[in-house]
């Protein structure tokens, strides 16, 4: 490829918003020459590479805006430590069919069993697949909505939790809510019903949600919308955090 043609392509690629192509056109040309590519094969190479770069850029941007506490995947989850948890159930969720169907997923169990890890891993997979995601603890969501309501900006703030395709709500049940706070949660659940997916984690069984939300009727209304289309996974095994702490203590004792 002549330098004149290469320069012209770089300029055109820049105007079209294809910076990666502008930077790598000579590399593409070299690969095409070495592979003796036809015109259509060369075009397919360029477009495929540009799409992959755009997808990766979108993925990284989505993770940056998601407020996820970490970016762990299911490959990093130790299923062998949770013998009662069927990996197939979690991996079925990872196909994201529930996200496509605008359904929900609930991960229940005591603290430390990896509920948040799985929830985050599903969110990362959804982001990779092109869905918008957002992470919040229930406590943070309630505090933000209350502050917005006081400032007269509730409708605007609700959009934070309604816009994403997948909303991850962590730590449901760790702190009981007042009825007014529970009503704010109901608004989010109700407005997202059959319009977007929720992935939640909770240390409480659903029968205990009346205590969590301070009102049995309101808790029932929330559960009615949440569970209508929902995959529920209970994890009742030992705590990862306790396991790691015990291992650290054992190592300290060995050294001593």
CSV table of C-alpha atoms in Angstrom, one decimal:
chain,number,residue,atom,x,y,z
A,1,UNK,CA,0.0,0.0,0.0
A,2,UNK,CA,1.4,3.4,-1.0
A,3,UNK,CA,2.0,6.0,1.7
A,4,UNK,CA,-0.4,8.4,-0.1
A,5,UNK,CA,-3.3,5.8,0.0
A,6,UNK,CA,-2.4,4.9,3.6
A,7,UNK,CA,-2.6,8.6,4.7
A,8,UNK,CA,-5.9,9.0,2.8
A,9,UNK,CA,-7.4,6.0,4.6
A,10,UNK,CA,-6.1,7.2,8.0
A,11,UNK,CA,-7.7,10.6,7.4
A,12,UNK,CA,-11.0,9.1,6.3
A,13,UNK,CA,-11.0,6.6,9.2
A,14,UNK,CA,-10.5,9.5,11.6
A,15,UNK,CA,-13.4,11.4,10.2
A,16,UNK,CA,-15.6,8.3,10.5
A,17,UNK,CA,-14.7,7.9,14.1
A,18,UNK,CA,-12.6,4.8,13.6
A,19,UNK,CA,-9.4,5.7,15.5
A,20,UNK,CA,-8.2,2.1,15.7
A,21,UNK,CA,-8.4,1.6,12.0
A,22,UNK,CA,-6.5,4.9,11.5
A,23,UNK,CA,-3.7,3.6,13.8
A,24,UNK,CA,-3.5,0.1,12.4
A,25,UNK,CA,-4.2,0.3,8.6
A,26,UNK,CA,-0.6,-0.5,7.7
A,27,UNK,CA,-0.7,-3.6,10.0
A,28,UNK,CA,-3.9,-4.7,8.3
A,29,UNK,CA,-2.4,-4.2,4.9
A,30,UNK,CA,0.7,-6.3,5.9
A,31,UNK,CA,-1.5,-9.1,7.2
A,32,UNK,CA,-3.6,-9.0,4.0
A,33,UNK,CA,-0.4,-9.2,1.8
A,34,UNK,CA,1.0,-12.1,3.8
A,35,UNK,CA,-2.3,-14.0,3.7
A,36,UNK,CA,-2.9,-13.1,0.1
A,37,UNK,CA,-6.4,-12.0,1.0
A,38,UNK,CA,-9.0,-11.0,-1.5
A,39,UNK,CA,-10.9,-7.7,-1.2
A,40,UNK,CA,-13.8,-9.2,0.7
A,41,UNK,CA,-11.6,-11.1,3.1
A,42,UNK,CA,-9.6,-7.9,3.8
A,43,UNK,CA,-12.8,-5.9,4.4
A,44,UNK,CA,-14.1,-8.6,6.7
A,45,UNK,CA,-10.8,-8.5,8.7
A,46,UNK,CA,-10.9,-4.7,9.1
A,47,UNK,CA,-14.6,-4.6,10.1
A,48,UNK,CA,-14.3,-7.6,12.5
A,49,UNK,CA,-11.2,-6.1,14.2
A,50,UNK,CA,-12.9,-2.7,14.5
A,51,UNK,CA,-16.0,-4.2,16.0
A,52,UNK,CA,-14.0,-6.2,18.5
A,53,UNK,CA,-12.2,-3.0,19.6
A,54,UNK,CA,-15.5,-1.1,19.9
A,55,UNK,CA,-17.0,-3.9,22.0
A,56,UNK,CA,-14.0,-4.0,24.3
A,57,UNK,CA,-14.2,-0.2,24.7
A,58,UNK,CA,-17.9,-0.4,25.4
A,59,UNK,CA,-17.3,-3.2,27.9
A,60,UNK,CA,-14.6,-1.3,29.8
A,61,UNK,CA,-16.7,1.8,29.8
A,62,UNK,CA,-19.7,-0.1,31.1
A,63,UNK,CA,-17.7,-1.6,33.9
A,64,UNK,CA,-16.4,1.8,34.9
A,65,UNK,CA,-19.9,3.3,35.2
A,66,UNK,CA,-21.4,0.2,36.9
A,67,UNK,CA,-20.1,0.9,40.4
A,68,UNK,CA,-19.3,-2.8,40.8
A,69,UNK,CA,-17.1,-3.4,43.9
A,70,UNK,CA,-14.9,-5.8,41.8
A,71,UNK,CA,-14.9,-7.6,38.5
A,72,UNK,CA,-14.7,-11.2,39.5
A,73,UNK,CA,-16.0,-13.9,37.2
A,74,UNK,CA,-17.6,-17.3,37.7
A,75,UNK,CA,-14.3,-18.9,36.8
A,76,UNK,CA,-12.9,-17.4,40.1
A,77,UNK,CA,-15.7,-18.9,42.2
A,78,UNK,CA,-14.8,-22.0,44.2
A,79,UNK,CA,-17.8,-24.2,43.7
A,80,UNK,CA,-16.1,-27.1,45.4
A,81,UNK,CA,-16.2,-25.2,48.7
A,82,UNK,CA,-20.0,-25.0,48.4
A,83,UNK,CA,-20.9,-28.7,48.0
A,84,UNK,CA,-24.6,-28.1,48.3
A,85,UNK,CA,-24.7,-25.5,45.5
A,86,UNK,CA,-25.3,-27.0,42.0
A,87,UNK,CA,-23.0,-25.2,39.6
A,88,UNK,CA,-25.3,-25.9,36.8
A,89,UNK,CA,-27.9,-23.6,38.3
A,90,UNK,CA,-25.5,-20.7,38.4
A,91,UNK,CA,-24.1,-21.5,34.9
A,92,UNK,CA,-27.7,-21.5,33.6
A,93,UNK,CA,-28.0,-18.0,34.9
A,94,UNK,CA,-24.8,-17.1,33.2
A,95,UNK,CA,-26.4,-17.8,29.8
A,96,UNK,CA,-28.3,-14.5,30.5
A,97,UNK,CA,-31.6,-15.9,29.3
A,98,UNK,CA,-33.2,-14.3,32.3
A,99,UNK,CA,-31.8,-10.9,31.4
A,100,UNK,CA,-33.1,-11.3,27.8
A,101,UNK,CA,-36.5,-12.1,29.3
A,102,UNK,CA,-36.3,-9.1,31.7
A,103,UNK,CA,-36.6,-11.5,34.6
A,104,UNK,CA,-34.8,-11.5,37.9
A,105,UNK,CA,-32.4,-13.6,39.9
A,106,UNK,CA,-32.2,-13.9,43.7
A,107,UNK,CA,-29.2,-15.3,45.6
A,108,UNK,CA,-30.1,-16.1,49.2
A,109,UNK,CA,-27.9,-17.3,52.1
A,110,UNK,CA,-25.9,-16.4,55.2
A,111,UNK,CA,-23.0,-13.9,55.0
A,112,UNK,CA,-19.8,-14.9,53.4
A,113,UNK,CA,-21.0,-17.7,51.1
A,114,UNK,CA,-20.2,-15.8,47.8
A,115,UNK,CA,-23.6,-14.3,46.9
A,116,UNK,CA,-22.1,-11.0,45.9
A,117,UNK,CA,-19.3,-12.7,44.0
A,118,UNK,CA,-21.9,-14.6,41.9
A,119,UNK,CA,-24.1,-11.5,41.5
A,120,UNK,CA,-21.1,-9.4,40.3
A,121,UNK,CA,-20.0,-12.2,37.9
A,122,UNK,CA,-23.4,-12.3,36.3
A,123,UNK,CA,-23.4,-8.6,35.9
A,124,UNK,CA,-19.9,-8.7,34.3
A,125,UNK,CA,-21.2,-11.3,31.9
A,126,UNK,CA,-24.2,-9.2,31.1
A,127,UNK,CA,-21.9,-6.1,30.5
A,128,UNK,CA,-19.8,-8.2,28.2
A,129,UNK,CA,-22.9,-9.2,26.3
A,130,UNK,CA,-23.8,-5.6,25.7
A,131,UNK,CA,-26.3,-4.9,28.5
A,132,UNK,CA,-26.0,-1.8,30.7
A,133,UNK,CA,-25.5,-2.7,34.4
A,134,UNK,CA,-25.5,-0.9,37.8
A,135,UNK,CA,-24.6,-2.0,41.3
A,136,UNK,CA,-25.8,-0.8,44.6
A,137,UNK,CA,-26.4,-2.0,48.1
A,138,UNK,CA,-30.0,-1.7,49.3
A,139,UNK,CA,-28.8,0.7,52.0
A,140,UNK,CA,-27.1,3.0,49.5
A,141,UNK,CA,-30.0,3.0,47.2
A,142,UNK,CA,-32.5,3.9,49.9
A,143,UNK,CA,-30.2,6.7,51.3
A,144,UNK,CA,-29.8,8.2,47.8
A,145,UNK,CA,-33.5,8.1,47.0
A,146,UNK,CA,-34.4,9.6,50.4
A,147,UNK,CA,-31.9,12.5,49.8
A,148,UNK,CA,-33.3,13.0,46.3
A,149,UNK,CA,-36.9,13.0,47.6
A,150,UNK,CA,-36.0,15.6,50.2
A,151,UNK,CA,-34.3,17.8,47.5
A,152,UNK,CA,-37.3,17.4,45.1
A,153,UNK,CA,-35.3,15.3,42.7
A,154,UNK,CA,-36.8,11.8,43.3
A,155,UNK,CA,-38.0,11.3,39.7
A,156,UNK,CA,-34.6,12.1,38.3
A,157,UNK,CA,-32.8,9.9,40.9
A,158,UNK,CA,-35.1,7.0,40.2
A,159,UNK,CA,-33.8,7.0,36.7
A,160,UNK,CA,-30.4,5.9,38.1
A,161,UNK,CA,-32.0,2.6,39.1
A,162,UNK,CA,-34.5,2.2,36.3
A,163,UNK,CA,-32.3,2.9,33.2
A,164,UNK,CA,-29.9,-0.1,33.4
A,165,UNK,CA,-30.8,-3.3,31.8
A,166,UNK,CA,-29.5,-5.1,34.9
A,167,UNK,CA,-29.7,-3.6,38.4
A,168,UNK,CA,-27.7,-5.5,41.1
A,169,UNK,CA,-29.1,-4.8,44.6
A,170,UNK,CA,-26.8,-6.2,47.2
A,171,UNK,CA,-27.3,-6.8,51.0
A,172,UNK,CA,-31.1,-6.9,51.1
A,173,UNK,CA,-32.0,-7.6,54.8
A,174,UNK,CA,-28.9,-6.4,56.5
A,175,UNK,CA,-30.7,-3.4,57.9
A,176,UNK,CA,-34.5,-3.1,58.6
A,177,UNK,CA,-36.2,-0.3,56.7
A,178,UNK,CA,-38.8,2.2,57.8
A,179,UNK,CA,-42.1,2.1,55.9
A,180,UNK,CA,-41.3,5.2,53.9
A,181,UNK,CA,-37.9,3.7,52.9
A,182,UNK,CA,-39.6,0.4,51.9
A,183,UNK,CA,-42.0,2.4,49.7
A,184,UNK,CA,-39.1,3.8,47.8
A,185,UNK,CA,-37.8,0.3,47.2
A,186,UNK,CA,-41.3,-0.7,46.0
A,187,UNK,CA,-41.2,2.1,43.5
A,188,UNK,CA,-38.0,0.8,42.0
A,189,UNK,CA,-39.2,-2.8,41.9
A,190,UNK,CA,-42.6,-1.9,40.5
A,191,UNK,CA,-41.3,0.4,37.8
A,192,UNK,CA,-38.7,-2.2,36.7
A,193,UNK,CA,-41.2,-5.0,36.6
A,194,UNK,CA,-41.0,-6.8,33.2
A,195,UNK,CA,-38.9,-3.9,31.9
A,196,UNK,CA,-35.5,-4.8,33.3
A,197,UNK,CA,-33.7,-7.4,35.3
A,198,UNK,CA,-32.8,-7.3,39.0
A,199,UNK,CA,-30.1,-9.4,40.6
A,200,UNK,CA,-30.3,-9.3,44.3
A,201,UNK,CA,-28.5,-10.9,47.3
A,202,UNK,CA,-30.1,-11.3,50.7
A,203,UNK,CA,-29.2,-13.0,54.0
A,204,UNK,CA,-33.0,-13.3,54.7
A,205,UNK,CA,-35.5,-15.8,53.5
A,206,UNK,CA,-38.5,-14.4,51.7
A,207,UNK,CA,-40.7,-15.2,54.7
A,208,UNK,CA,-38.6,-12.8,56.7
A,209,UNK,CA,-39.0,-9.8,54.3
A,210,UNK,CA,-42.0,-8.5,56.2
A,211,UNK,CA,-39.6,-7.7,59.1
A,212,UNK,CA,-37.0,-6.3,56.7
A,213,UNK,CA,-39.5,-3.9,55.1
A,214,UNK,CA,-41.4,-3.1,58.2
A,215,UNK,CA,-44.8,-3.9,56.6
A,216,UNK,CA,-46.1,-7.4,55.6
A,217,UNK,CA,-48.4,-5.9,52.9
A,218,UNK,CA,-45.7,-3.9,51.3
A,219,UNK,CA,-43.2,-6.8,51.5
A,220,UNK,CA,-45.8,-9.0,49.8
A,221,UNK,CA,-46.3,-6.4,47.0
A,222,UNK,CA,-42.5,-6.2,46.5
A,223,UNK,CA,-42.2,-10.0,46.4
A,224,UNK,CA,-45.2,-10.4,44.1
A,225,UNK,CA,-43.4,-8.3,41.4
A,226,UNK,CA,-39.9,-9.6,42.1
A,227,UNK,CA,-40.7,-13.3,42.1
A,228,UNK,CA,-43.2,-13.4,39.3
A,229,UNK,CA,-40.3,-14.0,36.9
A,230,UNK,CA,-37.3,-15.0,39.0
A,231,UNK,CA,-34.6,-17.6,39.4
A,232,UNK,CA,-33.9,-18.3,43.1
A,233,UNK,CA,-30.6,-19.9,44.3
A,234,UNK,CA,-30.0,-20.6,47.9
A,235,UNK,CA,-26.5,-21.0,49.2
A,236,UNK,CA,-26.3,-22.5,52.7
A,237,UNK,CA,-22.7,-23.6,52.9
A,238,UNK,CA,-19.7,-22.3,55.0
A,239,UNK,CA,-18.3,-18.8,54.8
A,240,UNK,CA,-15.4,-18.0,52.4
A,241,UNK,CA,-14.3,-15.1,54.6
A,242,UNK,CA,-14.2,-17.3,57.7
A,243,UNK,CA,-12.4,-20.0,55.8
A,244,UNK,CA,-9.7,-17.5,54.7
A,245,UNK,CA,-9.4,-16.1,58.2
A,246,UNK,CA,-9.0,-19.6,59.7
A,247,UNK,CA,-6.3,-20.4,57.1
A,248,UNK,CA,-4.5,-17.2,58.0
A,249,UNK,CA,-4.6,-18.0,61.7
A,250,UNK,CA,-3.3,-21.5,61.0
A,251,UNK,CA,-0.4,-20.1,59.0
A,252,UNK,CA,0.4,-17.7,61.9
A,253,UNK,CA,0.4,-20.5,64.3
A,254,UNK,CA,2.6,-22.6,62.1
A,255,UNK,CA,5.1,-19.8,61.9
A,256,UNK,CA,5.0,-19.2,65.7
